[in-house]
mmCIF file of N, CA and C in Angstrom:
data_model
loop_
_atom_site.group_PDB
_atom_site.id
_atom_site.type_symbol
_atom_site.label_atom_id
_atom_site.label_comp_id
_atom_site.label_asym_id
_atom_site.label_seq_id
_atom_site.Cartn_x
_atom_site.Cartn_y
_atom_site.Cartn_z
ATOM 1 N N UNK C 27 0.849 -1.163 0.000
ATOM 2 C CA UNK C 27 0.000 0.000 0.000
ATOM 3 C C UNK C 27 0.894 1.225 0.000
ATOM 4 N N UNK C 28 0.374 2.202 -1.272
ATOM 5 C CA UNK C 28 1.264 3.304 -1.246
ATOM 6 C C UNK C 28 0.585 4.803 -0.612
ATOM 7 N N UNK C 29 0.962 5.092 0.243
ATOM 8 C CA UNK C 29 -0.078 6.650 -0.161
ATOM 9 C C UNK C 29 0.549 7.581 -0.708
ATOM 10 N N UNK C 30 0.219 8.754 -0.163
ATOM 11 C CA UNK C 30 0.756 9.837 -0.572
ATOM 12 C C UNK C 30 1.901 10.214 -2.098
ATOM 13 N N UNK C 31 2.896 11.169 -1.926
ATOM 14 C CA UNK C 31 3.754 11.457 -3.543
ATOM 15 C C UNK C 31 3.769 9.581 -3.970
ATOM 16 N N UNK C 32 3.719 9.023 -3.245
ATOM 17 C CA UNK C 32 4.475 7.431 -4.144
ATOM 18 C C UNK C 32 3.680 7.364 -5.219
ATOM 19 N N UNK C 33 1.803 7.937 -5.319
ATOM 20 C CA UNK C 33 0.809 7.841 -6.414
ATOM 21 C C UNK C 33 1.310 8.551 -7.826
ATOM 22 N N UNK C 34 2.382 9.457 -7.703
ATOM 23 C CA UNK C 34 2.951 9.603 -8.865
ATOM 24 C C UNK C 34 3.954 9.298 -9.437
ATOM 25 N N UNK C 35 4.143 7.764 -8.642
ATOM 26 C CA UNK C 35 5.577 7.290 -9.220
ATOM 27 C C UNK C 35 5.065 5.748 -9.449
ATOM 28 N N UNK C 36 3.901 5.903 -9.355
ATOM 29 C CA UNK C 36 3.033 4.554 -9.783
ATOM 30 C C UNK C 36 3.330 3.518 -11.079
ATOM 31 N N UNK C 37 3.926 3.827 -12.623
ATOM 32 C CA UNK C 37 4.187 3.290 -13.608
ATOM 33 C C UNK C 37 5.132 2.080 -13.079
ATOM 34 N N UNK C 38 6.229 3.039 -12.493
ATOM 35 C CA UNK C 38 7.833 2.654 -12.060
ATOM 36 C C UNK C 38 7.575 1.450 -10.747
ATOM 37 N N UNK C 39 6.583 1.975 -10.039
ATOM 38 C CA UNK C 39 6.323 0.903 -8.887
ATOM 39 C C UNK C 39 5.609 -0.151 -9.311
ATOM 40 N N UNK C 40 4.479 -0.542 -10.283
ATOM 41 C CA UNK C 40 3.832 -1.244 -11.131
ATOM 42 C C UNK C 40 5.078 -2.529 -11.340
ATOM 43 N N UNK C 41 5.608 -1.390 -12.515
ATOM 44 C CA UNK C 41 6.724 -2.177 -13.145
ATOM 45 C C UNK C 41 7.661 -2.645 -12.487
ATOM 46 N N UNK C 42 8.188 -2.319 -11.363
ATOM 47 C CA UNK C 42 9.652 -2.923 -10.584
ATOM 48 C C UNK C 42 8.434 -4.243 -9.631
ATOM 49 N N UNK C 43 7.471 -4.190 -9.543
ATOM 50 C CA UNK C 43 6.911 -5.012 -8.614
ATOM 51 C C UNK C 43 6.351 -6.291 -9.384
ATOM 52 N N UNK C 44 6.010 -5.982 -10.901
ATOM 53 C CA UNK C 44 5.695 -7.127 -11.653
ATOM 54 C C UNK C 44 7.211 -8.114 -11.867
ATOM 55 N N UNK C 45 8.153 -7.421 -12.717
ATOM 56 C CA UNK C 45 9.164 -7.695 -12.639
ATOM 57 C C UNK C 45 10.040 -8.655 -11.293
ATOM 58 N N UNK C 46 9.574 -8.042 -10.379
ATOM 59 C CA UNK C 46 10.291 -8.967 -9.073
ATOM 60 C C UNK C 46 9.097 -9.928 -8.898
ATOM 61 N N UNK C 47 8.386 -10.316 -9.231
ATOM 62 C CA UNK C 47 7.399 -11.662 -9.034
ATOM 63 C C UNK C 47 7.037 -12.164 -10.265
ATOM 64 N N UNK C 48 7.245 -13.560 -9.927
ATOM 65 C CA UNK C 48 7.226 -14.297 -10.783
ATOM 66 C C UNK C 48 5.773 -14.292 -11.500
ATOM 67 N N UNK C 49 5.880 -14.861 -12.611
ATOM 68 C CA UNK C 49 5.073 -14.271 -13.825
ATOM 69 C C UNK C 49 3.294 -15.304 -13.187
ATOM 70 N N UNK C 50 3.633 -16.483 -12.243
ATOM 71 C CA UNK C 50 2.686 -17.427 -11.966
ATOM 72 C C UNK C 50 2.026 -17.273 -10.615
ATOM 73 N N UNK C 51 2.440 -15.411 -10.082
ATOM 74 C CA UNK C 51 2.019 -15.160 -9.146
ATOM 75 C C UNK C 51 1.578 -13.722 -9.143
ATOM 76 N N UNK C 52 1.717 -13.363 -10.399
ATOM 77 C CA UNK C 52 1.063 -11.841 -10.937
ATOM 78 C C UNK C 52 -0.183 -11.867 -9.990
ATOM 79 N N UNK C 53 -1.852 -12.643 -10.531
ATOM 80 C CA UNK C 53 -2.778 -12.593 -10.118
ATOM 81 C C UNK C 53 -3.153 -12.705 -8.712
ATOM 82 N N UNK C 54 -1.759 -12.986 -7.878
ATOM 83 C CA UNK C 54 -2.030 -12.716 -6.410
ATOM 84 C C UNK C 54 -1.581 -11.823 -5.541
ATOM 85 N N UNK C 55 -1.130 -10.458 -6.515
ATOM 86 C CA UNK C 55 -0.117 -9.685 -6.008
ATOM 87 C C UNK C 55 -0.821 -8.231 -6.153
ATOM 88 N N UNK C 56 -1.697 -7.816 -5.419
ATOM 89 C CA UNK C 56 -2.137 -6.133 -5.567
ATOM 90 C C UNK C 56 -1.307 -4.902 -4.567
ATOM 91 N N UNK C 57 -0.713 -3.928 -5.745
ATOM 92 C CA UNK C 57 -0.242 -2.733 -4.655
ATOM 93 C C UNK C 57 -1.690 -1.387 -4.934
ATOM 94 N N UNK C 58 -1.935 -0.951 -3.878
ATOM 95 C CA UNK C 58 -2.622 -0.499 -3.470
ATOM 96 C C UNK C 58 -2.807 1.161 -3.254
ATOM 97 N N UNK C 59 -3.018 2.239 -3.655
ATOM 98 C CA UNK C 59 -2.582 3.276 -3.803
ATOM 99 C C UNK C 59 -3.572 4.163 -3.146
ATOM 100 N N UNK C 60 -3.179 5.295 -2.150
ATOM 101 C CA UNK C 60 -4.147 5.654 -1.113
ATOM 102 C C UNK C 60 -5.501 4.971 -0.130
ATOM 103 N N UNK C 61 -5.765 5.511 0.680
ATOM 104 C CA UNK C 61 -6.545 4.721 1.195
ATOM 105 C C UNK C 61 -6.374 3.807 1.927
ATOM 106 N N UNK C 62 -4.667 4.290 2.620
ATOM 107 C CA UNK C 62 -3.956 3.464 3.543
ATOM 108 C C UNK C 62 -3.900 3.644 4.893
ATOM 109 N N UNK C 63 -4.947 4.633 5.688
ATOM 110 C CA UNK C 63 -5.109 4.776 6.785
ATOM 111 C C UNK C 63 -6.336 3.542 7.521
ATOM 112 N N UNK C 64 -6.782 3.508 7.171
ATOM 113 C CA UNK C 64 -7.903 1.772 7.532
ATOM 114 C C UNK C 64 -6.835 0.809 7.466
ATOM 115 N N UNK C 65 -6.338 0.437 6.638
ATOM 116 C CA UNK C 65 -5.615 -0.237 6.334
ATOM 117 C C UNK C 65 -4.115 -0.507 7.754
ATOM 118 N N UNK C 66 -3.970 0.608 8.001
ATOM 119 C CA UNK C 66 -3.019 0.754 9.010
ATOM 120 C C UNK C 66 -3.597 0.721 10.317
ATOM 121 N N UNK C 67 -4.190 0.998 9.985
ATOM 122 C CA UNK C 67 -4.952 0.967 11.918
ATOM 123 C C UNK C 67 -5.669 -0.517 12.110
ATOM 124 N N UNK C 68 -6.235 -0.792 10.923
ATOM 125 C CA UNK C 68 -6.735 -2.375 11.393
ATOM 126 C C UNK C 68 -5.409 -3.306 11.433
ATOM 127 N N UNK C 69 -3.887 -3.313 11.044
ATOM 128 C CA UNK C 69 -3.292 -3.812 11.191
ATOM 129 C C UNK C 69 -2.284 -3.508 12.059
ATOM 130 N N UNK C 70 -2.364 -2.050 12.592
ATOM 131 C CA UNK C 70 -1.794 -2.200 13.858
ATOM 132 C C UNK C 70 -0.275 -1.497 13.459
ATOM 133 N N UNK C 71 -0.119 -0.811 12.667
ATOM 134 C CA UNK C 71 1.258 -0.290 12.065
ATOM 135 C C UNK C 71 1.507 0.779 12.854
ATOM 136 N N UNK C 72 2.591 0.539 13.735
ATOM 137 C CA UNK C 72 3.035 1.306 14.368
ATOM 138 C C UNK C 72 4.011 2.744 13.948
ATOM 139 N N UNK C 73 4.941 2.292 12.924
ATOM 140 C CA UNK C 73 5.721 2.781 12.203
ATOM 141 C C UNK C 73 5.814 2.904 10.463
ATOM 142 N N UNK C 74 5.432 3.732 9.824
ATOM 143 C CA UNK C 74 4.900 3.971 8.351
ATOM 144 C C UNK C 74 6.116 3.950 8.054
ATOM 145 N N UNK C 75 7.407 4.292 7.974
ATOM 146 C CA UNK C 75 8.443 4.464 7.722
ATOM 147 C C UNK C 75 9.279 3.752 6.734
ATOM 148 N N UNK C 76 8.650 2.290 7.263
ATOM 149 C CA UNK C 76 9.214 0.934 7.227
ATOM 150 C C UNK C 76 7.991 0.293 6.191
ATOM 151 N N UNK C 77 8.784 -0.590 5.377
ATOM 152 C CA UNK C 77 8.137 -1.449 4.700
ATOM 153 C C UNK C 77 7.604 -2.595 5.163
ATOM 154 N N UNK C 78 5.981 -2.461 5.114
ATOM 155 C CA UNK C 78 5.431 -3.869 5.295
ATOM 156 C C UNK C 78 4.947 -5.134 4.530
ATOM 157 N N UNK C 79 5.298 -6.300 4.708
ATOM 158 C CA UNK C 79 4.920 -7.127 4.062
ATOM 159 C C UNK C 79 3.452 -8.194 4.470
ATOM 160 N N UNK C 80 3.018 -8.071 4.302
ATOM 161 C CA UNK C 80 1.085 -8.657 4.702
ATOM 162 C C UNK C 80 0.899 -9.895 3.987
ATOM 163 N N UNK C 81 0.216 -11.294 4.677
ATOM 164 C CA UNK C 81 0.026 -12.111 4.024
ATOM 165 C C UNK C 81 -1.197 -12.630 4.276
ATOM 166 N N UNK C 82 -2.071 -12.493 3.183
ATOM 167 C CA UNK C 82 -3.499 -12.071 3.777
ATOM 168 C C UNK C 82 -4.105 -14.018 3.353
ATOM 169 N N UNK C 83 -4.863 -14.536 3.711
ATOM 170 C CA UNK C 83 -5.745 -15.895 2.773
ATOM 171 C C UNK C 83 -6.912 -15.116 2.035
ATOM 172 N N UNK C 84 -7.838 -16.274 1.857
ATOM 173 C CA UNK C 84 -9.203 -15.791 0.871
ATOM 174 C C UNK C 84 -10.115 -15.086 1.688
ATOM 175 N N UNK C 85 -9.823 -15.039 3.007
ATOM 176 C CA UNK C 85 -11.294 -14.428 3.902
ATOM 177 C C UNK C 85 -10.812 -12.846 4.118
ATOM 178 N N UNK C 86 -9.697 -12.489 3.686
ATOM 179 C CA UNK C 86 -8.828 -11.592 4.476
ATOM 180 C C UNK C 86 -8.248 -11.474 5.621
ATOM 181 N N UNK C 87 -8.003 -12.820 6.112
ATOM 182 C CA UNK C 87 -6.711 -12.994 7.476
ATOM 183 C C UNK C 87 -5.822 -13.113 7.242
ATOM 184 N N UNK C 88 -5.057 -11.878 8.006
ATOM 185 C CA UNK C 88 -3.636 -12.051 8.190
ATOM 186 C C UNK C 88 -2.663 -13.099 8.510
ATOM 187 N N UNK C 89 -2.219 -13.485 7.792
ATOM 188 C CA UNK C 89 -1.660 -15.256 8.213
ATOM 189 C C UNK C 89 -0.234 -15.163 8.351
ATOM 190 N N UNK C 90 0.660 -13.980 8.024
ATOM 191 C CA UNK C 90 1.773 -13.741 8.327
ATOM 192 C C UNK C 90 2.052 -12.125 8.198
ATOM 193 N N UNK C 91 3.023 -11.674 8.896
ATOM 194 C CA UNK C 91 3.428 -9.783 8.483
ATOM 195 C C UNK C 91 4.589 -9.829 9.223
ATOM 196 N N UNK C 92 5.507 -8.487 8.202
ATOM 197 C CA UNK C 92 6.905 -8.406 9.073
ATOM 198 C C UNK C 92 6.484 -7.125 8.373
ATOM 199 N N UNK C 93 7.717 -6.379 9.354
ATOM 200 C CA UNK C 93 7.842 -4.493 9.420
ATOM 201 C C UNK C 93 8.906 -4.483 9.488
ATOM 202 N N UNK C 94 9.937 -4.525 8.192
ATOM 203 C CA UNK C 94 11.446 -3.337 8.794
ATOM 204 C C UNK C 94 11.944 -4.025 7.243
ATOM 205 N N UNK C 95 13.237 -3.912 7.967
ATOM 206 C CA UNK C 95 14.239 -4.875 6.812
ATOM 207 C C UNK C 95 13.687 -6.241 6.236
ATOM 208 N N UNK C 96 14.046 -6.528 5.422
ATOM 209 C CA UNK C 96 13.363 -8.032 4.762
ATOM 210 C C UNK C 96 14.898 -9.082 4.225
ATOM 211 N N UNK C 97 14.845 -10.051 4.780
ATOM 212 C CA UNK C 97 16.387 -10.603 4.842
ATOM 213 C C UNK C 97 15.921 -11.771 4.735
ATOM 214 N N UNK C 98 17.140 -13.151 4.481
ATOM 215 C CA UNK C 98 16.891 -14.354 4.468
ATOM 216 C C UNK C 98 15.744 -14.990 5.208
ATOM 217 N N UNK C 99 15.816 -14.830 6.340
ATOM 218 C CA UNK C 99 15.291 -15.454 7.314
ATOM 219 C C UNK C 99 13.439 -15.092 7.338
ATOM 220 N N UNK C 100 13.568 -13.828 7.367
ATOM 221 C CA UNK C 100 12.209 -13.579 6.809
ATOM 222 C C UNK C 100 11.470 -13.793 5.352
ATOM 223 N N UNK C 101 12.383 -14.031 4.079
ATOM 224 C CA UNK C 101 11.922 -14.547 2.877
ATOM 225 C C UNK C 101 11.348 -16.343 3.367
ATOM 226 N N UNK C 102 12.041 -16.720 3.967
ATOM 227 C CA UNK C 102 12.059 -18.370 4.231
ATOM 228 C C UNK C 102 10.848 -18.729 4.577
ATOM 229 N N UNK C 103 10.371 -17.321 6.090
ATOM 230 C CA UNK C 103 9.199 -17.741 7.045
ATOM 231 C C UNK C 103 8.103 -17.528 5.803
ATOM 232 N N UNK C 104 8.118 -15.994 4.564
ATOM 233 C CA UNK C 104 6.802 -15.933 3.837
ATOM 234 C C UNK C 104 6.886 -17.257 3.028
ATOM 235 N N UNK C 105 7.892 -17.855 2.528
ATOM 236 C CA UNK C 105 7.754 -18.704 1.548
ATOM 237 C C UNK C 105 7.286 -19.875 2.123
ATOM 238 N N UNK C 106 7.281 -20.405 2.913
ATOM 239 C CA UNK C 106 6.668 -21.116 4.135
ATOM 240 C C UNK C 106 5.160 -20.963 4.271
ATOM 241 N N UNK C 107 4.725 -19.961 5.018
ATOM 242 C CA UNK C 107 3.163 -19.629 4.890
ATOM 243 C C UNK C 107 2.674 -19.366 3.647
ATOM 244 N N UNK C 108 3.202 -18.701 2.451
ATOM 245 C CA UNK C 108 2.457 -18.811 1.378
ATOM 246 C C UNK C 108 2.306 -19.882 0.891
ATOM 247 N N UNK C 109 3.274 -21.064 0.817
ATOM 248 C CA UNK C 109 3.436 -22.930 0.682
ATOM 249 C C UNK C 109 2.238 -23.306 1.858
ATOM 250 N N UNK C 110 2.011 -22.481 2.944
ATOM 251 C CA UNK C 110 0.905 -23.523 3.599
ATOM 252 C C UNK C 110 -0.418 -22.776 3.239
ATOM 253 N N UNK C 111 -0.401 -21.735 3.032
ATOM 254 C CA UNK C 111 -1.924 -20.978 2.073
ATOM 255 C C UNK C 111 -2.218 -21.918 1.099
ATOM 256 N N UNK C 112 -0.929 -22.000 0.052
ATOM 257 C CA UNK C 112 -1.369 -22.707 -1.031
ATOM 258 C C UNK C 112 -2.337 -24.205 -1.504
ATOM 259 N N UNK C 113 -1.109 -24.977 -0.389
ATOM 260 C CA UNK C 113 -1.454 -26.358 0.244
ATOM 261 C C UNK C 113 -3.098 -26.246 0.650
ATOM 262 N N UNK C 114 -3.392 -25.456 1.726
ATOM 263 C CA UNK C 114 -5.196 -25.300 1.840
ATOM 264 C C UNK C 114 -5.931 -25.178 1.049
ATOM 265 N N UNK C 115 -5.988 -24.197 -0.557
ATOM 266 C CA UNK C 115 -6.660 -24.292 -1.685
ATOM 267 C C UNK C 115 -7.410 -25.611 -1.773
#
């Protein structure tokens, strides 16, 4: 979710975000542009600063989230819960 100036750098964010996901996971991947204050308060974001990553299922539950840096250890845990999202289908 982007708010604010990021809505005019939208093409470039589109494109660097299709590009970094794989082509068989396009249709599960929405960035989101204003309209990020609900959004933050139902999830509890303490710090806007920082990049969040949200891992929502089909009902809209949060089934995993990290806030800051994004490093090995945290790629492992999403690839993990998105493998056990999937598995439930």
């Amino acid at each position: 979710m982007i708010g604010g100036a990021g809505r005019m750098a939208k093409f470039f964010i589109d494109r660097g975000m299709r590009k970094g996901t794989p082509k068989e996971l396009h249709e599960n991947v929405i960035t989101v542009y204003g309209g990020t204050g609900p959004w933050k308060q139902r999830l509890a974001v303490v710090d806007d600063r920082v990049a969040h990553l949200v891992l929502l299922d089909a009902a809209g539950t949060v089934r995993w989230m990290h806030a800051g840096p994004f490093d090995a250890a945290r790629a492992a845990e999403a690839g993990q819960a998105i493998d056990a999202l999937l598995a439930a289908r």
